[in-house]
């Protein structure tokens, strides 16, 4: 029976100046080298500060290029800027066509689709949702055409931000609105996916590992491969640890394995920023 093995890493936050994060990436690289999945996906925040430091993005790409497997990427807020939301302050760095172009020029497409093991795999740029950018409208048009072709096959979606905390109609809160795909883009996205056999959504962003199912869709939150965030800075929702996620897809089914690479260290963000050079 054909199978497809995909490994998801997320929130690597790579930059030359942060050795603990680079060290954690090397531990992940050793795990990838040992397991050799068919594909590696970095689901966003590939770089520490892409909008203001192109070198962070270039450095991250160099490290991924050294891996022995093919890689795909999705942009995170640290790569292109953060979504505006209906509540809460406007992010200091909003996504622009320029920051998106900078991402794609180094890392490749910010949205993609492929078929494997009887499944339709879709990756979306969740950071341009709710921005009103031309690329947001183009992505929704592209998604509609892609989903039309996916009818009859199970669909796996990957995005940087989780769609929501527990249920699609969760109210947006000032404290956490930037944590999830914002409304009304979230509602539109979920309605579009409701027309196909949607079974999985994999995300990152929160730096906590979580795995739950709502209405036949399994939600996998990949932890950061780089660092954890203290309870003082962020409420506990899942498991605060560094790691990665391994998927094994077969026609009409899939398995998920939550993994921590040997030697990965739970770098604390406060500790990390305390060591940041002035």
PDB file of C-alpha atoms in Angstrom:
ATOM      1  CA  UNK A   1       0.000   0.000   0.000  1.00  0.00           C
ATOM      2  CA  UNK A   2       1.467   3.413  -0.916  1.00  0.00           C
ATOM      3  CA  UNK A   3       2.392   5.655   1.978  1.00  0.00           C
ATOM      4  CA  UNK A   4       3.765   9.161   2.380  1.00  0.00           C
ATOM      5  CA  UNK A   5       5.892  10.244   5.325  1.00  0.00           C
ATOM      6  CA  UNK A   6       5.879  13.941   6.183  1.00  0.00           C
ATOM      7  CA  UNK A   7       7.746  15.585   9.046  1.00  0.00           C
ATOM      8  CA  UNK A   8       6.572  18.974  10.302  1.00  0.00           C
ATOM      9  CA  UNK A   9       8.809  21.381  12.142  1.00  0.00           C
ATOM     10  CA  UNK A  10       7.749  24.870  13.108  1.00  0.00           C
ATOM     11  CA  UNK A  11       8.882  28.122  14.683  1.00  0.00           C
ATOM     12  CA  UNK A  12      12.589  27.495  14.206  1.00  0.00           C
ATOM     13  CA  UNK A  13      13.242  31.268  14.529  1.00  0.00           C
ATOM     14  CA  UNK A  14      16.658  30.928  12.981  1.00  0.00           C
ATOM     15  CA  UNK A  15      19.281  33.676  13.111  1.00  0.00           C
ATOM     16  CA  UNK A  16      23.068  33.559  13.289  1.00  0.00           C
ATOM     17  CA  UNK A  17      23.021  35.512  16.578  1.00  0.00           C
ATOM     18  CA  UNK A  18      21.001  32.936  18.516  1.00  0.00           C
ATOM     19  CA  UNK A  19      23.236  29.908  18.973  1.00  0.00           C
ATOM     20  CA  UNK A  20      20.798  27.959  21.227  1.00  0.00           C
ATOM     21  CA  UNK A  21      18.196  27.999  18.427  1.00  0.00           C
ATOM     22  CA  UNK A  22      20.770  26.978  15.829  1.00  0.00           C
ATOM     23  CA  UNK A  23      21.892  24.152  18.124  1.00  0.00           C
ATOM     24  CA  UNK A  24      18.303  22.910  18.438  1.00  0.00           C
ATOM     25  CA  UNK A  25      17.954  23.010  14.659  1.00  0.00           C
ATOM     26  CA  UNK A  26      21.084  20.891  14.314  1.00  0.00           C
ATOM     27  CA  UNK A  27      19.560  18.302  16.662  1.00  0.00           C
ATOM     28  CA  UNK A  28      16.433  18.287  14.498  1.00  0.00           C
ATOM     29  CA  UNK A  29      18.603  17.974  11.389  1.00  0.00           C
ATOM     30  CA  UNK A  30      20.275  14.887  12.830  1.00  0.00           C
ATOM     31  CA  UNK A  31      16.853  13.360  13.477  1.00  0.00           C
ATOM     32  CA  UNK A  32      15.759  14.136   9.911  1.00  0.00           C
ATOM     33  CA  UNK A  33      18.947  12.606   8.568  1.00  0.00           C
ATOM     34  CA  UNK A  34      18.279   9.433  10.561  1.00  0.00           C
ATOM     35  CA  UNK A  35      14.585   9.090   9.658  1.00  0.00           C
ATOM     36  CA  UNK A  36      14.580  10.398   6.052  1.00  0.00           C
ATOM     37  CA  UNK A  37      10.915  11.392   5.569  1.00  0.00           C
ATOM     38  CA  UNK A  38       9.593  11.936   2.060  1.00  0.00           C
ATOM     39  CA  UNK A  39       9.153  15.641   2.799  1.00  0.00           C
ATOM     40  CA  UNK A  40      10.009  18.178   5.492  1.00  0.00           C
ATOM     41  CA  UNK A  41       7.602  21.059   6.120  1.00  0.00           C
ATOM     42  CA  UNK A  42       8.561  24.127   8.122  1.00  0.00           C
ATOM     43  CA  UNK A  43       5.193  25.648   8.993  1.00  0.00           C
ATOM     44  CA  UNK A  44       6.363  29.166   9.693  1.00  0.00           C
ATOM     45  CA  UNK A  45       8.499  31.540  11.708  1.00  0.00           C
ATOM     46  CA  UNK A  46      11.356  30.003   9.796  1.00  0.00           C
ATOM     47  CA  UNK A  47      13.457  33.073  10.602  1.00  0.00           C
ATOM     48  CA  UNK A  48      13.763  35.126  13.781  1.00  0.00           C
ATOM     49  CA  UNK A  49      13.040  38.473  12.162  1.00  0.00           C
ATOM     50  CA  UNK A  50      12.517  38.197   8.416  1.00  0.00           C
ATOM     51  CA  UNK A  51      10.859  41.600   7.830  1.00  0.00           C
ATOM     52  CA  UNK A  52      13.873  43.557   9.106  1.00  0.00           C
ATOM     53  CA  UNK A  53      16.709  41.072   8.604  1.00  0.00           C
ATOM     54  CA  UNK A  54      16.929  39.398   5.223  1.00  0.00           C
ATOM     55  CA  UNK A  55      20.029  37.620   6.511  1.00  0.00           C
ATOM     56  CA  UNK A  56      17.889  35.719   9.035  1.00  0.00           C
ATOM     57  CA  UNK A  57      15.874  34.307   6.130  1.00  0.00           C
ATOM     58  CA  UNK A  58      18.947  33.551   4.017  1.00  0.00           C
ATOM     59  CA  UNK A  59      20.675  31.867   6.957  1.00  0.00           C
ATOM     60  CA  UNK A  60      17.592  29.744   7.646  1.00  0.00           C
ATOM     61  CA  UNK A  61      17.428  28.659   4.018  1.00  0.00           C
ATOM     62  CA  UNK A  62      21.106  27.671   4.076  1.00  0.00           C
ATOM     63  CA  UNK A  63      20.503  25.414   7.082  1.00  0.00           C
ATOM     64  CA  UNK A  64      17.492  23.781   5.446  1.00  0.00           C
ATOM     65  CA  UNK A  65      19.392  23.311   2.183  1.00  0.00           C
ATOM     66  CA  UNK A  66      21.856  21.091   4.049  1.00  0.00           C
ATOM     67  CA  UNK A  67      19.089  18.614   4.933  1.00  0.00           C
ATOM     68  CA  UNK A  68      18.943  15.332   2.968  1.00  0.00           C
ATOM     69  CA  UNK A  69      15.217  15.669   2.116  1.00  0.00           C
ATOM     70  CA  UNK A  70      13.011  18.025   0.115  1.00  0.00           C
ATOM     71  CA  UNK A  71      11.592  20.982   2.059  1.00  0.00           C
ATOM     72  CA  UNK A  72       8.493  23.158   1.797  1.00  0.00           C
ATOM     73  CA  UNK A  73       7.821  26.304   3.811  1.00  0.00           C
ATOM     74  CA  UNK A  74       4.949  28.463   5.004  1.00  0.00           C
ATOM     75  CA  UNK A  75       5.376  32.025   6.246  1.00  0.00           C
ATOM     76  CA  UNK A  76       4.920  32.985   9.878  1.00  0.00           C
ATOM     77  CA  UNK A  77       4.484  36.367  11.501  1.00  0.00           C
ATOM     78  CA  UNK A  78       8.241  36.548  12.192  1.00  0.00           C
ATOM     79  CA  UNK A  79       8.811  36.026   8.454  1.00  0.00           C
ATOM     80  CA  UNK A  80       6.402  38.535   6.857  1.00  0.00           C
ATOM     81  CA  UNK A  81       4.473  40.353   9.632  1.00  0.00           C
ATOM     82  CA  UNK A  82       1.295  39.693  11.627  1.00  0.00           C
ATOM     83  CA  UNK A  83      -2.417  39.817  10.726  1.00  0.00           C
ATOM     84  CA  UNK A  84      -4.635  42.697  11.745  1.00  0.00           C
ATOM     85  CA  UNK A  85      -7.523  41.465  13.917  1.00  0.00           C
ATOM     86  CA  UNK A  86     -10.980  42.786  14.809  1.00  0.00           C
ATOM     87  CA  UNK A  87      -9.885  43.325  18.408  1.00  0.00           C
ATOM     88  CA  UNK A  88      -6.598  44.292  19.981  1.00  0.00           C
ATOM     89  CA  UNK A  89      -3.869  46.662  18.813  1.00  0.00           C
ATOM     90  CA  UNK A  90      -2.629  46.779  15.240  1.00  0.00           C
ATOM     91  CA  UNK A  91       0.594  44.710  14.963  1.00  0.00           C
ATOM     92  CA  UNK A  92       3.769  46.764  14.637  1.00  0.00           C
ATOM     93  CA  UNK A  93       4.676  44.870  11.454  1.00  0.00           C
ATOM     94  CA  UNK A  94       1.797  44.113   9.112  1.00  0.00           C
ATOM     95  CA  UNK A  95       2.298  41.780   6.148  1.00  0.00           C
ATOM     96  CA  UNK A  96       2.873  43.610   2.879  1.00  0.00           C
ATOM     97  CA  UNK A  97       3.355  42.483  -0.677  1.00  0.00           C
ATOM     98  CA  UNK A  98       7.001  43.435  -0.204  1.00  0.00           C
ATOM     99  CA  UNK A  99       7.562  41.244   2.869  1.00  0.00           C
ATOM    100  CA  UNK A 100       5.704  38.401   1.161  1.00  0.00           C
ATOM    101  CA  UNK A 101       7.876  38.799  -1.939  1.00  0.00           C
ATOM    102  CA  UNK A 102      10.996  38.777   0.237  1.00  0.00           C
ATOM    103  CA  UNK A 103       9.871  35.455   1.726  1.00  0.00           C
ATOM    104  CA  UNK A 104       9.094  33.833  -1.620  1.00  0.00           C
ATOM    105  CA  UNK A 105      12.335  35.079  -3.189  1.00  0.00           C
ATOM    106  CA  UNK A 106      14.356  33.187  -0.572  1.00  0.00           C
ATOM    107  CA  UNK A 107      12.186  30.253   0.535  1.00  0.00           C
ATOM    108  CA  UNK A 108       9.855  29.632  -2.404  1.00  0.00           C
ATOM    109  CA  UNK A 109       6.070  29.625  -2.713  1.00  0.00           C
ATOM    110  CA  UNK A 110       4.026  30.758   0.286  1.00  0.00           C
ATOM    111  CA  UNK A 111       1.128  28.515  -0.752  1.00  0.00           C
ATOM    112  CA  UNK A 112       1.250  25.123  -2.422  1.00  0.00           C
ATOM    113  CA  UNK A 113      -0.634  21.963  -3.283  1.00  0.00           C
ATOM    114  CA  UNK A 114       0.434  18.426  -4.088  1.00  0.00           C
ATOM    115  CA  UNK A 115      -1.039  14.928  -4.087  1.00  0.00           C
ATOM    116  CA  UNK A 116       0.485  11.875  -2.411  1.00  0.00           C
ATOM    117  CA  UNK A 117      -0.768   8.500  -1.129  1.00  0.00           C
ATOM    118  CA  UNK A 118      -4.305   9.319  -2.250  1.00  0.00           C
ATOM    119  CA  UNK A 119      -4.372  12.578  -0.271  1.00  0.00           C
ATOM    120  CA  UNK A 120      -4.571  16.225  -1.304  1.00  0.00           C
ATOM    121  CA  UNK A 121      -2.084  18.369   0.647  1.00  0.00           C
ATOM    122  CA  UNK A 122      -2.615  22.134   0.815  1.00  0.00           C
ATOM    123  CA  UNK A 123      -0.394  24.778   2.404  1.00  0.00           C
ATOM    124  CA  UNK A 124      -1.716  28.309   2.892  1.00  0.00           C
ATOM    125  CA  UNK A 125      -0.250  31.645   3.901  1.00  0.00           C
ATOM    126  CA  UNK A 126      -2.350  32.385   7.002  1.00  0.00           C
ATOM    127  CA  UNK A 127      -0.647  35.730   7.682  1.00  0.00           C
ATOM    128  CA  UNK A 128      -2.122  37.536   4.671  1.00  0.00           C
ATOM    129  CA  UNK A 129      -5.643  36.576   5.739  1.00  0.00           C
ATOM    130  CA  UNK A 130      -7.685  39.588   6.861  1.00  0.00           C
ATOM    131  CA  UNK A 131      -5.163  42.037   5.356  1.00  0.00           C
ATOM    132  CA  UNK A 132      -7.040  43.078   2.229  1.00  0.00           C
ATOM    133  CA  UNK A 133      -3.885  42.562   0.172  1.00  0.00           C
ATOM    134  CA  UNK A 134      -4.270  41.514  -3.445  1.00  0.00           C
ATOM    135  CA  UNK A 135      -2.427  38.320  -2.581  1.00  0.00           C
ATOM    136  CA  UNK A 136      -5.113  37.426  -0.026  1.00  0.00           C
ATOM    137  CA  UNK A 137      -7.845  37.522  -2.675  1.00  0.00           C
ATOM    138  CA  UNK A 138      -5.626  35.626  -5.106  1.00  0.00           C
ATOM    139  CA  UNK A 139      -4.992  32.928  -2.506  1.00  0.00           C
ATOM    140  CA  UNK A 140      -8.701  32.410  -1.821  1.00  0.00           C
ATOM    141  CA  UNK A 141      -9.367  32.143  -5.570  1.00  0.00           C
ATOM    142  CA  UNK A 142      -6.515  29.656  -5.881  1.00  0.00           C
ATOM    143  CA  UNK A 143      -7.836  27.663  -2.929  1.00  0.00           C
ATOM    144  CA  UNK A 144     -11.319  27.429  -4.437  1.00  0.00           C
ATOM    145  CA  UNK A 145      -9.883  26.016  -7.675  1.00  0.00           C
ATOM    146  CA  UNK A 146      -7.637  23.617  -5.759  1.00  0.00           C
ATOM    147  CA  UNK A 147     -10.509  22.312  -3.621  1.00  0.00           C
ATOM    148  CA  UNK A 148     -12.616  21.716  -6.730  1.00  0.00           C
ATOM    149  CA  UNK A 149      -9.937  19.260  -7.859  1.00  0.00           C
ATOM    150  CA  UNK A 150      -9.761  17.611  -4.424  1.00  0.00           C
ATOM    151  CA  UNK A 151     -13.309  16.291  -4.360  1.00  0.00           C
ATOM    152  CA  UNK A 152     -13.322  12.590  -3.526  1.00  0.00           C
ATOM    153  CA  UNK A 153      -9.970  12.588  -1.729  1.00  0.00           C
ATOM    154  CA  UNK A 154      -9.099  13.327   1.903  1.00  0.00           C
ATOM    155  CA  UNK A 155      -7.549  16.765   2.445  1.00  0.00           C
ATOM    156  CA  UNK A 156      -4.708  17.741   4.797  1.00  0.00           C
ATOM    157  CA  UNK A 157      -4.279  21.476   5.404  1.00  0.00           C
ATOM    158  CA  UNK A 158      -1.170  23.167   6.799  1.00  0.00           C
ATOM    159  CA  UNK A 159      -1.012  26.764   8.036  1.00  0.00           C
ATOM    160  CA  UNK A 160       1.155  28.706  10.469  1.00  0.00           C
ATOM    161  CA  UNK A 161      -1.564  29.838  12.857  1.00  0.00           C
ATOM    162  CA  UNK A 162      -4.099  27.453  14.398  1.00  0.00           C
ATOM    163  CA  UNK A 163      -7.590  28.114  13.100  1.00  0.00           C
ATOM    164  CA  UNK A 164      -9.023  28.560  16.601  1.00  0.00           C
ATOM    165  CA  UNK A 165      -8.658  27.484  20.224  1.00  0.00           C
ATOM    166  CA  UNK A 166     -11.485  24.971  20.632  1.00  0.00           C
ATOM    167  CA  UNK A 167     -14.345  25.663  18.200  1.00  0.00           C
ATOM    168  CA  UNK A 168     -14.673  27.685  14.962  1.00  0.00           C
ATOM    169  CA  UNK A 169     -16.936  30.290  16.545  1.00  0.00           C
ATOM    170  CA  UNK A 170     -14.626  31.064  19.489  1.00  0.00           C
ATOM    171  CA  UNK A 171     -14.912  34.772  20.231  1.00  0.00           C
ATOM    172  CA  UNK A 172     -11.788  36.783  19.512  1.00  0.00           C
ATOM    173  CA  UNK A 173     -10.167  38.172  22.664  1.00  0.00           C
ATOM    174  CA  UNK A 174      -7.820  41.135  22.862  1.00  0.00           C
ATOM    175  CA  UNK A 175      -5.232  39.023  24.659  1.00  0.00           C
ATOM    176  CA  UNK A 176      -5.171  36.159  22.174  1.00  0.00           C
ATOM    177  CA  UNK A 177      -6.575  37.370  18.844  1.00  0.00           C
ATOM    178  CA  UNK A 178      -3.152  37.255  17.183  1.00  0.00           C
ATOM    179  CA  UNK A 179      -2.817  33.590  18.170  1.00  0.00           C
ATOM    180  CA  UNK A 180      -5.381  32.271  15.652  1.00  0.00           C
ATOM    181  CA  UNK A 181      -6.532  32.854  12.075  1.00  0.00           C
ATOM    182  CA  UNK A 182      -8.645  36.011  12.420  1.00  0.00           C
ATOM    183  CA  UNK A 183     -12.283  36.484  11.557  1.00  0.00           C
ATOM    184  CA  UNK A 184     -13.902  36.838   9.066  1.00  0.00           C
ATOM    185  CA  UNK A 185     -11.197  35.073   7.037  1.00  0.00           C
ATOM    186  CA  UNK A 186     -11.400  32.070   9.389  1.00  0.00           C
ATOM    187  CA  UNK A 187     -15.114  31.605   8.720  1.00  0.00           C
ATOM    188  CA  UNK A 188     -14.623  31.855   4.973  1.00  0.00           C
ATOM    189  CA  UNK A 189     -11.784  29.339   5.036  1.00  0.00           C
ATOM    190  CA  UNK A 190     -13.709  26.794   7.110  1.00  0.00           C
ATOM    191  CA  UNK A 191     -16.781  27.116   4.898  1.00  0.00           C
ATOM    192  CA  UNK A 192     -14.665  26.421   1.815  1.00  0.00           C
ATOM    193  CA  UNK A 193     -13.091  23.364   3.425  1.00  0.00           C
ATOM    194  CA  UNK A 194     -16.513  22.076   4.415  1.00  0.00           C
ATOM    195  CA  UNK A 195     -17.132  21.180   0.777  1.00  0.00           C
ATOM    196  CA  UNK A 196     -14.392  18.519   0.744  1.00  0.00           C
ATOM    197  CA  UNK A 197     -13.305  15.547   2.854  1.00  0.00           C
ATOM    198  CA  UNK A 198     -11.167  17.671   5.195  1.00  0.00           C
ATOM    199  CA  UNK A 199      -9.538  15.548   7.899  1.00  0.00           C
ATOM    200  CA  UNK A 200      -6.412  17.293   9.203  1.00  0.00           C
ATOM    201  CA  UNK A 201      -5.040  20.747   9.912  1.00  0.00           C
ATOM    202  CA  UNK A 202      -1.444  21.114  11.059  1.00  0.00           C
ATOM    203  CA  UNK A 203      -0.182  24.407  12.467  1.00  0.00           C
ATOM    204  CA  UNK A 204       2.459  25.941  14.718  1.00  0.00           C
ATOM    205  CA  UNK A 205       2.821  29.492  16.086  1.00  0.00           C
ATOM    206  CA  UNK A 206       1.747  28.902  19.699  1.00  0.00           C
ATOM    207  CA  UNK A 207       4.953  27.123  20.807  1.00  0.00           C
ATOM    208  CA  UNK A 208       2.833  24.466  22.521  1.00  0.00           C
ATOM    209  CA  UNK A 209       2.125  20.906  21.437  1.00  0.00           C
ATOM    210  CA  UNK A 210      -1.562  20.081  21.129  1.00  0.00           C
ATOM    211  CA  UNK A 211      -3.585  17.329  19.457  1.00  0.00           C
ATOM    212  CA  UNK A 212      -7.394  17.239  19.418  1.00  0.00           C
ATOM    213  CA  UNK A 213     -10.301  16.482  17.102  1.00  0.00           C
ATOM    214  CA  UNK A 214     -13.368  18.604  16.374  1.00  0.00           C
ATOM    215  CA  UNK A 215     -16.091  17.349  14.020  1.00  0.00           C
ATOM    216  CA  UNK A 216     -13.907  14.773  12.283  1.00  0.00           C
ATOM    217  CA  UNK A 217     -11.003  17.199  11.729  1.00  0.00           C
ATOM    218  CA  UNK A 218      -7.835  16.473  13.694  1.00  0.00           C
ATOM    219  CA  UNK A 219      -5.957  19.572  14.808  1.00  0.00           C
ATOM    220  CA  UNK A 220      -2.221  19.177  15.324  1.00  0.00           C
ATOM    221  CA  UNK A 221      -0.288  22.061  16.858  1.00  0.00           C
ATOM    222  CA  UNK A 222       3.402  21.486  16.285  1.00  0.00           C
ATOM    223  CA  UNK A 223       5.637  22.800  19.058  1.00  0.00           C
ATOM    224  CA  UNK A 224       8.475  25.151  18.291  1.00  0.00           C
ATOM    225  CA  UNK A 225      11.692  23.465  17.247  1.00  0.00           C
ATOM    226  CA  UNK A 226      13.527  26.365  18.881  1.00  0.00           C
ATOM    227  CA  UNK A 227      12.201  27.647  22.214  1.00  0.00           C
ATOM    228  CA  UNK A 228       9.388  27.653  24.766  1.00  0.00           C
ATOM    229  CA  UNK A 229       7.548  30.623  26.284  1.00  0.00           C
ATOM    230  CA  UNK A 230       7.242  30.988  30.069  1.00  0.00           C
ATOM    231  CA  UNK A 231       3.893  30.689  31.851  1.00  0.00           C
ATOM    232  CA  UNK A 232       4.287  34.313  32.920  1.00  0.00           C
ATOM    233  CA  UNK A 233       4.235  35.359  29.260  1.00  0.00           C
ATOM    234  CA  UNK A 234       1.698  32.852  27.932  1.00  0.00           C
ATOM    235  CA  UNK A 235      -1.093  30.714  29.373  1.00  0.00           C
ATOM    236  CA  UNK A 236      -0.764  26.936  29.255  1.00  0.00           C
ATOM    237  CA  UNK A 237      -2.972  25.398  26.536  1.00  0.00           C
ATOM    238  CA  UNK A 238      -1.031  22.293  25.553  1.00  0.00           C
ATOM    239  CA  UNK A 239       2.453  20.986  26.344  1.00  0.00           C
ATOM    240  CA  UNK A 240       5.302  23.479  26.479  1.00  0.00           C
ATOM    241  CA  UNK A 241       8.265  21.664  24.978  1.00  0.00           C
ATOM    242  CA  UNK A 242      10.397  21.803  21.857  1.00  0.00           C
ATOM    243  CA  UNK A 243      10.001  19.059  19.272  1.00  0.00           C
ATOM    244  CA  UNK A 244       8.483  18.106  15.938  1.00  0.00           C
ATOM    245  CA  UNK A 245       5.657  16.029  14.446  1.00  0.00           C
ATOM    246  CA  UNK A 246       5.842  13.016  12.131  1.00  0.00           C
ATOM    247  CA  UNK A 247       2.931  11.969   9.898  1.00  0.00           C
ATOM    248  CA  UNK A 248       2.409   8.773   7.953  1.00  0.00           C
ATOM    249  CA  UNK A 249      -0.325   8.938   5.305  1.00  0.00           C
ATOM    250  CA  UNK A 250      -1.940   6.006   3.537  1.00  0.00           C
ATOM    251  CA  UNK A 251      -5.018   6.063   1.290  1.00  0.00           C
ATOM    252  CA  UNK A 252      -7.958   6.983   3.520  1.00  0.00           C
ATOM    253  CA  UNK A 253      -5.962   7.060   6.811  1.00  0.00           C
ATOM    254  CA  UNK A 254      -3.071   8.713   8.622  1.00  0.00           C
ATOM    255  CA  UNK A 255      -0.999   8.355  11.789  1.00  0.00           C
ATOM    256  CA  UNK A 256       0.615  11.061  13.903  1.00  0.00           C
ATOM    257  CA  UNK A 257       3.712  10.667  16.077  1.00  0.00           C
ATOM    258  CA  UNK A 258       4.784  13.407  18.480  1.00  0.00           C
ATOM    259  CA  UNK A 259       8.565  13.480  18.654  1.00  0.00           C
ATOM    260  CA  UNK A 260      11.390  15.241  20.424  1.00  0.00           C
ATOM    261  CA  UNK A 261      14.750  15.002  18.685  1.00  0.00           C
ATOM    262  CA  UNK A 262      17.579  13.623  20.777  1.00  0.00           C
ATOM    263  CA  UNK A 263      19.478  16.487  22.368  1.00  0.00           C
ATOM    264  CA  UNK A 264      16.833  19.177  21.825  1.00  0.00           C
ATOM    265  CA  UNK A 265      16.774  21.633  24.729  1.00  0.00           C
ATOM    266  CA  UNK A 266      13.775  23.575  26.073  1.00  0.00           C
ATOM    267  CA  UNK A 267      15.336  26.997  25.539  1.00  0.00           C
ATOM    268  CA  UNK A 268      13.321  29.592  27.451  1.00  0.00           C
ATOM    269  CA  UNK A 269      12.494  32.795  25.559  1.00  0.00           C
ATOM    270  CA  UNK A 270      13.325  35.010  28.538  1.00  0.00           C
ATOM    271  CA  UNK A 271      16.738  33.387  28.805  1.00  0.00           C
ATOM    272  CA  UNK A 272      17.255  33.727  25.092  1.00  0.00           C
ATOM    273  CA  UNK A 273      16.378  37.428  24.986  1.00  0.00           C
ATOM    274  CA  UNK A 274      18.558  38.030  28.033  1.00  0.00           C
ATOM    275  CA  UNK A 275      21.522  36.854  25.979  1.00  0.00           C
ATOM    276  CA  UNK A 276      20.612  38.930  22.931  1.00  0.00           C
ATOM    277  CA  UNK A 277      23.449  41.288  22.033  1.00  0.00           C
ATOM    278  CA  UNK A 278      22.736  44.971  22.527  1.00  0.00           C
TER     279      UNK A 278
END
